[in-house]
Amino acid sequence: GENVEQHPSTLSVQEGDSAVIKCTYSDSASNYFPWYKQELGKGPQLIIDIRSNVGEKKDQRIAVTLNKTAKHFSLHITETQPEDSAVYFCAASNYQLIWGAGTKLIIKP
Amino acid sequence: NAGVTQTPKFRVLKTGQSMTLLCAQDMNHEYMYWYRQDPGMGLRLIHYSVGEGTTAKGEVPDGYNVSRLKKQNFLLGLESAAPSQTSVYFCASSPQDIFITEAFFGQGTRLTVV
């Protein structure tokens, strides 16, 4: 079945710097790749998603890139701010949605 | 604008006790889901529903039962709680299948089984 690996498990960056989180998936038929942000004590919230017919998508400071050949996709956050501190989850789906283990992003002031 | 509301937010059970977790959504979504979240792991799907009166098993259904008698509510039951069911439980809803579109999550229920 599908397997999604997410790295790193913890990422600490200086405020204002960029952060990159990477995920790899195993099922080449996967066609939908969402990213969710989970703040402390809250449920996950979708921040951006990409489909297999698109290579890159941007939304203000957030971007996601997809490499179908290598079966990996990445989340890029530029000009990080304190409110970006959270746990970020990637996921991949074909007929079921499989989640990565999460990355705890820490923004240092 | 409540979105997805879970009740209760915290609960401690003794091994063998039963309980029901309630999820309510006010967005008129057809699809609803129950997930569990354990440290160092991604979300794992327990059960889901594609509409009122329907339920289906997810990735880790053993030890749980669900019901969707009303479109807006999705109940998760533990008949005989075990320590392995200690987890944070999330309910979610979506207008279409979560495999293709955004899902909206509740704030979670932290369950401890002792």
CSV table of C-alpha atoms in Angstrom, one decimal:
chain,number,residue,atom,x,y,z
A,1,GLY,CA,0.0,0.0,0.0
A,2,GLU,CA,0.9,3.7,0.0
A,3,ASN,CA,3.6,4.9,2.3
A,4,VAL,CA,4.4,8.5,2.9
A,5,GLU,CA,7.7,9.5,4.6
A,6,GLN,CA,8.2,13.1,5.9
A,7,HIS,CA,11.5,14.8,6.8
A,8,PRO,CA,12.7,16.3,9.0
A,9,SER,CA,10.7,15.5,12.1
A,10,THR,CA,11.7,18.8,13.7
A,11,LEU,CA,12.9,21.9,12.0
A,12,SER,CA,14.1,25.0,13.7
A,13,VAL,CA,14.7,28.2,11.7
A,14,GLN,CA,15.4,31.9,12.4
A,15,GLU,CA,12.5,34.2,12.0
A,16,GLY,CA,12.6,35.6,8.5
A,17,ASP,CA,14.5,32.7,7.0
A,18,SER,CA,12.9,30.0,4.7
A,19,ALA,CA,11.8,26.5,5.8
A,20,VAL,CA,11.5,23.5,3.6
A,21,ILE,CA,9.7,20.2,4.5
A,22,LYS,CA,10.0,17.2,2.2
A,23,CYS,CA,7.8,14.1,1.6
A,24,THR,CA,8.2,11.1,-0.5
A,25,TYR,CA,5.4,8.7,-1.5
A,26,SER,CA,5.4,5.1,-2.8
A,27,ASP,CA,2.3,4.8,-5.0
A,28,SER,CA,3.0,6.3,-8.4
A,29,ALA,CA,-0.8,6.5,-9.0
A,30,SER,CA,-1.2,9.1,-6.2
A,31,ASN,CA,-2.8,12.2,-7.6
A,32,TYR,CA,-3.6,14.6,-4.7
A,33,PHE,CA,-1.1,16.0,-2.3
A,34,PRO,CA,-2.4,18.3,0.5
A,35,TRP,CA,-0.5,20.0,3.3
A,36,TYR,CA,-2.1,20.6,6.7
A,37,LYS,CA,-1.0,22.8,9.5
A,38,GLN,CA,-1.8,21.8,13.1
A,39,GLU,CA,-1.4,24.5,15.8
A,40,LEU,CA,-1.2,23.5,19.5
A,41,GLY,CA,-4.5,22.2,20.8
A,42,LYS,CA,-6.2,22.4,17.5
A,43,GLY,CA,-7.1,20.1,14.6
A,44,PRO,CA,-5.2,20.1,11.3
A,45,GLN,CA,-6.1,22.8,8.8
A,46,LEU,CA,-5.4,22.7,5.0
A,47,ILE,CA,-2.9,25.3,4.0
A,48,ILE,CA,-2.2,24.3,0.4
A,49,ASP,CA,-2.7,21.4,-1.9
A,50,ILE,CA,-1.5,20.3,-5.3
A,51,ARG,CA,-2.7,17.8,-7.9
A,52,SER,CA,-0.6,15.5,-10.1
A,53,ASN,CA,-1.1,17.6,-13.2
A,54,VAL,CA,0.6,20.6,-11.7
A,55,GLY,CA,4.3,21.0,-10.8
A,56,GLU,CA,4.2,23.9,-8.5
A,57,LYS,CA,1.6,26.0,-6.7
A,58,LYS,CA,2.1,29.2,-4.6
A,59,ASP,CA,0.0,31.1,-2.1
A,60,GLN,CA,1.6,34.2,-0.7
A,61,ARG,CA,4.6,32.9,1.4
A,62,ILE,CA,3.8,29.3,0.9
A,63,ALA,CA,4.6,27.1,-2.1
A,64,VAL,CA,4.5,23.4,-2.9
A,65,THR,CA,6.5,21.6,-5.5
A,66,LEU,CA,5.8,18.1,-6.9
A,67,ASN,CA,8.2,15.8,-8.7
A,68,LYS,CA,6.2,12.9,-10.0
A,69,THR,CA,9.2,11.1,-11.5
A,70,ALA,CA,11.0,11.1,-8.1
A,71,LYS,CA,7.8,10.7,-6.2
A,72,HIS,CA,8.4,13.5,-3.8
A,73,PHE,CA,6.8,16.8,-3.0
A,74,SER,CA,7.9,19.7,-0.8
A,75,LEU,CA,6.5,22.6,1.2
A,76,HIS,CA,8.4,25.9,1.1
A,77,ILE,CA,7.7,28.7,3.6
A,78,THR,CA,9.5,32.0,2.9
A,79,GLU,CA,10.0,34.9,5.3
A,80,THR,CA,8.9,32.8,8.3
A,81,GLN,CA,7.0,34.4,11.1
A,82,PRO,CA,6.3,33.3,14.7
A,83,GLU,CA,2.8,32.3,13.8
A,84,ASP,CA,4.3,29.7,11.4
A,85,SER,CA,5.3,27.6,14.4
A,86,ALA,CA,3.2,24.5,14.3
A,87,VAL,CA,3.2,20.9,13.2
A,88,TYR,CA,2.9,20.4,9.4
A,89,PHE,CA,1.6,17.2,7.8
A,90,CYS,CA,1.9,16.1,4.2
A,91,ALA,CA,-0.4,13.5,2.7
A,92,ALA,CA,-0.8,11.6,-0.6
A,93,SER,CA,-3.8,10.0,-2.0
A,94,ASN,CA,-4.9,7.7,-4.8
A,95,TYR,CA,-8.0,5.9,-3.4
A,96,GLN,CA,-7.1,6.6,0.2
A,97,LEU,CA,-5.3,9.5,2.0
A,98,ILE,CA,-2.1,8.5,3.7
A,99,TRP,CA,-0.4,10.9,6.0
A,100,GLY,CA,3.2,11.6,6.8
A,101,ALA,CA,4.3,11.6,10.5
A,102,GLY,CA,4.5,15.4,10.7
A,103,THR,CA,7.2,18.0,11.1
A,104,LYS,CA,7.4,20.3,14.1
A,105,LEU,CA,8.5,23.7,12.8
A,106,ILE,CA,10.0,26.1,15.4
A,107,ILE,CA,10.5,29.7,14.5
A,108,LYS,CA,13.3,31.3,16.6
A,109,PRO,CA,12.9,35.0,17.3
B,1,ASN,CA,-19.8,29.6,12.5
B,2,ALA,CA,-18.9,26.5,14.6
B,3,GLY,CA,-17.6,24.2,11.8
B,4,VAL,CA,-16.8,20.8,13.4
B,5,THR,CA,-17.4,20.4,17.1
B,6,GLN,CA,-16.3,17.4,19.1
B,7,THR,CA,-17.6,16.4,22.5
B,8,PRO,CA,-15.9,15.8,25.0
B,9,LYS,CA,-12.5,17.5,24.7
B,10,PHE,CA,-10.9,15.3,27.4
B,11,ARG,CA,-11.8,12.0,28.9
B,12,VAL,CA,-10.1,9.4,31.2
B,13,LEU,CA,-11.5,5.8,31.1
B,14,LYS,CA,-10.7,2.7,32.9
B,15,THR,CA,-9.9,-0.4,30.9
B,16,GLY,CA,-13.2,-2.2,29.9
B,17,GLN,CA,-15.4,0.9,30.2
B,18,SER,CA,-17.4,2.2,27.2
B,19,MET,CA,-17.9,5.7,25.9
B,20,THR,CA,-19.2,7.6,22.8
B,21,LEU,CA,-17.5,10.5,21.2
B,22,LEU,CA,-19.8,12.9,19.4
B,23,CYS,CA,-19.0,14.9,16.3
B,24,ALA,CA,-21.3,17.6,14.9
B,25,GLN,CA,-20.8,19.7,11.8
B,26,ASP,CA,-22.9,22.6,10.5
B,27,MET,CA,-21.5,22.8,7.0
B,28,ASN,CA,-24.0,20.3,5.4
B,29,HIS,CA,-21.1,18.1,4.4
B,30,GLU,CA,-21.8,14.6,3.1
B,31,TYR,CA,-18.5,13.0,4.2
B,32,MET,CA,-17.4,12.6,7.8
B,33,TYR,CA,-14.4,10.8,9.2
B,34,TRP,CA,-12.9,9.7,12.5
B,35,TYR,CA,-9.1,9.7,12.8
B,36,ARG,CA,-6.7,8.9,15.7
B,37,GLN,CA,-3.4,10.7,16.1
B,38,ASP,CA,-0.5,9.1,18.0
B,39,PRO,CA,2.9,10.5,18.8
B,40,GLY,CA,5.3,10.3,15.9
B,41,MET,CA,2.7,9.0,13.5
B,42,GLY,CA,0.4,10.5,11.0
B,43,LEU,CA,-3.3,10.5,11.2
B,44,ARG,CA,-4.9,7.1,10.8
B,45,LEU,CA,-8.5,6.6,9.6
B,46,ILE,CA,-10.7,4.6,11.9
B,47,HIS,CA,-14.1,4.8,10.2
B,48,TYR,CA,-15.8,7.1,7.7
B,49,SER,CA,-19.2,7.9,6.3
B,50,VAL,CA,-20.2,9.0,2.8
B,51,GLY,CA,-23.7,10.2,3.8
B,52,GLU,CA,-26.5,9.9,6.3
B,53,GLY,CA,-27.1,6.2,7.3
B,54,THR,CA,-23.8,5.0,5.8
B,55,THR,CA,-20.5,3.9,7.5
B,56,ALA,CA,-17.4,2.2,6.3
B,57,LYS,CA,-14.2,0.8,7.8
B,58,GLY,CA,-10.9,2.7,7.5
B,59,GLU,CA,-7.3,1.7,8.2
B,60,VAL,CA,-7.6,0.9,11.9
B,61,PRO,CA,-11.3,0.0,12.7
B,62,ASP,CA,-10.9,-2.7,15.3
B,63,GLY,CA,-12.3,-1.9,18.7
B,64,TYR,CA,-14.5,0.9,17.4
B,65,ASN,CA,-18.0,1.3,16.1
B,66,VAL,CA,-19.7,4.3,14.5
B,67,SER,CA,-23.1,5.5,13.5
B,68,ARG,CA,-24.4,8.3,11.3
B,69,LEU,CA,-28.2,8.5,12.0
B,70,LYS,CA,-28.3,12.2,11.1
B,71,LYS,CA,-26.3,14.0,8.4
B,72,GLN,CA,-24.7,16.5,10.8
B,73,ASN,CA,-23.6,14.0,13.5
B,74,PHE,CA,-21.1,11.1,13.5
B,75,LEU,CA,-20.6,9.1,16.6
B,76,LEU,CA,-17.6,7.0,17.5
B,77,GLY,CA,-18.1,4.3,20.1
B,78,LEU,CA,-15.6,2.3,22.2
B,79,GLU,CA,-17.4,-0.7,23.6
B,80,SER,CA,-14.6,-2.0,25.9
B,81,ALA,CA,-11.7,0.5,26.1
B,82,ALA,CA,-8.1,-0.7,26.1
B,83,PRO,CA,-4.9,1.1,26.9
B,84,SER,CA,-3.9,0.9,23.3
B,85,GLN,CA,-6.8,3.2,22.5
B,86,THR,CA,-5.2,6.0,24.4
B,87,SER,CA,-4.9,8.7,21.7
B,88,VAL,CA,-6.1,12.0,20.4
B,89,TYR,CA,-9.2,11.5,18.2
B,90,PHE,CA,-10.1,13.9,15.5
B,91,CYS,CA,-13.4,14.1,13.6
B,92,ALA,CA,-13.4,15.7,10.1
B,93,SER,CA,-16.0,16.5,7.4
B,94,SER,CA,-15.7,17.4,3.8
B,95,PRO,CA,-18.1,18.3,0.9
B,96,GLN,CA,-16.5,15.7,-1.3
B,97,ASP,CA,-14.2,12.7,-0.7
B,98,ILE,CA,-11.2,13.7,1.5
B,99,PHE,CA,-9.0,11.9,-1.1
B,100,ILE,CA,-9.6,14.8,-3.5
B,101,THR,CA,-10.6,17.9,-1.5
B,102,GLU,CA,-10.1,19.8,1.7
B,103,ALA,CA,-11.4,18.4,5.0
B,104,PHE,CA,-12.3,20.4,8.1
B,105,PHE,CA,-11.3,19.1,11.4
B,106,GLY,CA,-12.6,19.4,14.9
B,107,GLN,CA,-10.3,20.4,17.9
B,108,GLY,CA,-9.8,16.8,19.0
B,109,THR,CA,-10.7,14.6,22.0
B,110,ARG,CA,-7.8,13.5,24.2
B,111,LEU,CA,-8.7,10.1,25.5
B,112,THR,CA,-6.6,8.3,28.2
B,113,VAL,CA,-7.4,4.6,29.1
B,114,VAL,CA,-5.9,3.5,32.3
